[in-house]
Amino acid sequence: IAAAIVTVEAMLAIADAKLAASAYLAGDNFTLADIAFGYCLFRYYDIDIERCDLPHLRRYYDLLCQRKAYRSHVMVPYDELKV
């Protein structure tokens, strides 16, 4: 698990660098890229792990969390995902 977290955080660091220059992944407007990436971030921030410091990514995640649709459709309990 530790190795997987290192790998994921290396990829998230790329997004963090991009988000240093814009509100969203593809610029200053919310796009399909944010929808595709946003669900991964909820799982990343929802699990109980120690995370590296990615301030732009955290700001972006907090911005996503302000969206009603994100809270309603992405930030769902894991129990709802079980079959």
PDB file of C-alpha atoms in Angstrom:
ATOM      1  CA  ILE A   1       0.000   0.000   0.000  1.00  0.00           C
ATOM      2  CA  ALA A   2       2.832   2.394   0.846  1.00  0.00           C
ATOM      3  CA  ALA A   3       4.365   1.934  -2.605  1.00  0.00           C
ATOM      4  CA  ALA A   4       1.011   2.582  -4.261  1.00  0.00           C
ATOM      5  CA  ILE A   5       0.579   5.800  -2.288  1.00  0.00           C
ATOM      6  CA  VAL A   6       4.030   6.979  -3.388  1.00  0.00           C
ATOM      7  CA  THR A   7       3.103   6.275  -7.016  1.00  0.00           C
ATOM      8  CA  VAL A   8      -0.255   8.019  -6.759  1.00  0.00           C
ATOM      9  CA  GLU A   9       1.228  11.043  -5.042  1.00  0.00           C
ATOM     10  CA  ALA A  10       3.857  11.377  -7.769  1.00  0.00           C
ATOM     11  CA  MET A  11       1.000  11.631 -10.278  1.00  0.00           C
ATOM     12  CA  LEU A  12      -0.957  13.989  -8.034  1.00  0.00           C
ATOM     13  CA  ALA A  13       2.115  16.241  -7.836  1.00  0.00           C
ATOM     14  CA  ILE A  14       1.783  16.777 -11.604  1.00  0.00           C
ATOM     15  CA  ALA A  15      -1.799  17.939 -11.102  1.00  0.00           C
ATOM     16  CA  ASP A  16      -0.721  20.098  -8.153  1.00  0.00           C
ATOM     17  CA  ALA A  17       1.812  21.881 -10.359  1.00  0.00           C
ATOM     18  CA  LYS A  18      -0.822  22.464 -13.063  1.00  0.00           C
ATOM     19  CA  LEU A  19      -3.312  23.745 -10.499  1.00  0.00           C
ATOM     20  CA  ALA A  20      -0.798  26.325  -9.303  1.00  0.00           C
ATOM     21  CA  ALA A  21      -1.664  28.328 -12.421  1.00  0.00           C
ATOM     22  CA  SER A  22      -5.423  27.758 -12.770  1.00  0.00           C
ATOM     23  CA  ALA A  23      -8.575  27.077 -10.797  1.00  0.00           C
ATOM     24  CA  TYR A  24      -9.349  23.840 -12.632  1.00  0.00           C
ATOM     25  CA  LEU A  25      -7.320  21.267 -14.550  1.00  0.00           C
ATOM     26  CA  ALA A  26      -7.926  22.699 -18.024  1.00  0.00           C
ATOM     27  CA  GLY A  27      -7.981  26.364 -17.044  1.00  0.00           C
ATOM     28  CA  ASP A  28     -10.323  28.615 -15.144  1.00  0.00           C
ATOM     29  CA  ASN A  29     -13.527  26.816 -16.137  1.00  0.00           C
ATOM     30  CA  PHE A  30     -14.914  23.516 -14.859  1.00  0.00           C
ATOM     31  CA  THR A  31     -14.649  20.848 -17.596  1.00  0.00           C
ATOM     32  CA  LEU A  32     -15.000  17.131 -18.218  1.00  0.00           C
ATOM     33  CA  ALA A  33     -11.400  16.737 -17.028  1.00  0.00           C
ATOM     34  CA  ASP A  34     -12.481  17.850 -13.554  1.00  0.00           C
ATOM     35  CA  ILE A  35     -15.349  15.371 -13.505  1.00  0.00           C
ATOM     36  CA  ALA A  36     -13.049  12.487 -14.438  1.00  0.00           C
ATOM     37  CA  PHE A  37     -10.372  13.491 -11.935  1.00  0.00           C
ATOM     38  CA  GLY A  38     -12.660  14.598  -9.145  1.00  0.00           C
ATOM     39  CA  TYR A  39     -13.971  11.183  -8.163  1.00  0.00           C
ATOM     40  CA  CYS A  40     -10.413   9.918  -7.672  1.00  0.00           C
ATOM     41  CA  LEU A  41      -9.633  12.819  -5.374  1.00  0.00           C
ATOM     42  CA  PHE A  42     -12.606  12.088  -3.143  1.00  0.00           C
ATOM     43  CA  ARG A  43     -11.329   8.566  -2.548  1.00  0.00           C
ATOM     44  CA  TYR A  44      -7.789   9.855  -1.988  1.00  0.00           C
ATOM     45  CA  TYR A  45      -8.893  12.419   0.580  1.00  0.00           C
ATOM     46  CA  ASP A  46     -11.482  10.121   2.175  1.00  0.00           C
ATOM     47  CA  ILE A  47      -9.148   7.293   3.154  1.00  0.00           C
ATOM     48  CA  ASP A  48      -7.190   7.403   6.391  1.00  0.00           C
ATOM     49  CA  ILE A  49      -3.603   7.847   5.211  1.00  0.00           C
ATOM     50  CA  GLU A  50      -0.838  10.361   5.732  1.00  0.00           C
ATOM     51  CA  ARG A  51      -0.703  12.590   2.658  1.00  0.00           C
ATOM     52  CA  CYS A  52       2.108  14.662   1.216  1.00  0.00           C
ATOM     53  CA  ASP A  53       1.696  18.434   1.041  1.00  0.00           C
ATOM     54  CA  LEU A  54      -0.021  19.312  -2.244  1.00  0.00           C
ATOM     55  CA  PRO A  55      -1.537  22.741  -1.499  1.00  0.00           C
ATOM     56  CA  HIS A  56      -2.920  23.497  -4.958  1.00  0.00           C
ATOM     57  CA  LEU A  57      -4.513  20.073  -5.189  1.00  0.00           C
ATOM     58  CA  ARG A  58      -6.104  20.569  -1.773  1.00  0.00           C
ATOM     59  CA  ARG A  59      -7.459  23.976  -2.813  1.00  0.00           C
ATOM     60  CA  TYR A  60      -8.869  22.376  -5.957  1.00  0.00           C
ATOM     61  CA  TYR A  61     -10.449  19.540  -3.983  1.00  0.00           C
ATOM     62  CA  ASP A  62     -12.025  22.050  -1.592  1.00  0.00           C
ATOM     63  CA  LEU A  63     -13.372  23.924  -4.630  1.00  0.00           C
ATOM     64  CA  LEU A  64     -14.910  20.712  -5.977  1.00  0.00           C
ATOM     65  CA  CYS A  65     -16.472  20.023  -2.581  1.00  0.00           C
ATOM     66  CA  GLN A  66     -18.363  23.315  -2.843  1.00  0.00           C
ATOM     67  CA  ARG A  67     -20.246  22.010  -5.885  1.00  0.00           C
ATOM     68  CA  LYS A  68     -23.630  20.520  -4.997  1.00  0.00           C
ATOM     69  CA  ALA A  69     -23.438  17.891  -7.742  1.00  0.00           C
ATOM     70  CA  TYR A  70     -20.011  16.771  -6.507  1.00  0.00           C
ATOM     71  CA  ARG A  71     -21.289  16.354  -2.970  1.00  0.00           C
ATOM     72  CA  SER A  72     -24.421  14.527  -4.138  1.00  0.00           C
ATOM     73  CA  HIS A  73     -22.933  12.201  -6.742  1.00  0.00           C
ATOM     74  CA  VAL A  74     -19.266  11.744  -5.876  1.00  0.00           C
ATOM     75  CA  MET A  75     -19.014  12.122  -2.119  1.00  0.00           C
ATOM     76  CA  VAL A  76     -21.119   9.050  -1.423  1.00  0.00           C
ATOM     77  CA  PRO A  77     -20.498   6.480   1.305  1.00  0.00           C
ATOM     78  CA  TYR A  78     -18.668   3.345   0.245  1.00  0.00           C
ATOM     79  CA  ASP A  79     -21.677   1.244   1.290  1.00  0.00           C
ATOM     80  CA  GLU A  80     -23.627   2.624  -1.665  1.00  0.00           C
ATOM     81  CA  LEU A  81     -20.997   1.216  -4.008  1.00  0.00           C
ATOM     82  CA  LYS A  82     -21.403  -2.365  -2.834  1.00  0.00           C
ATOM     83  CA  VAL A  83     -23.462  -4.740  -4.911  1.00  0.00           C
TER      84      VAL A  83
END
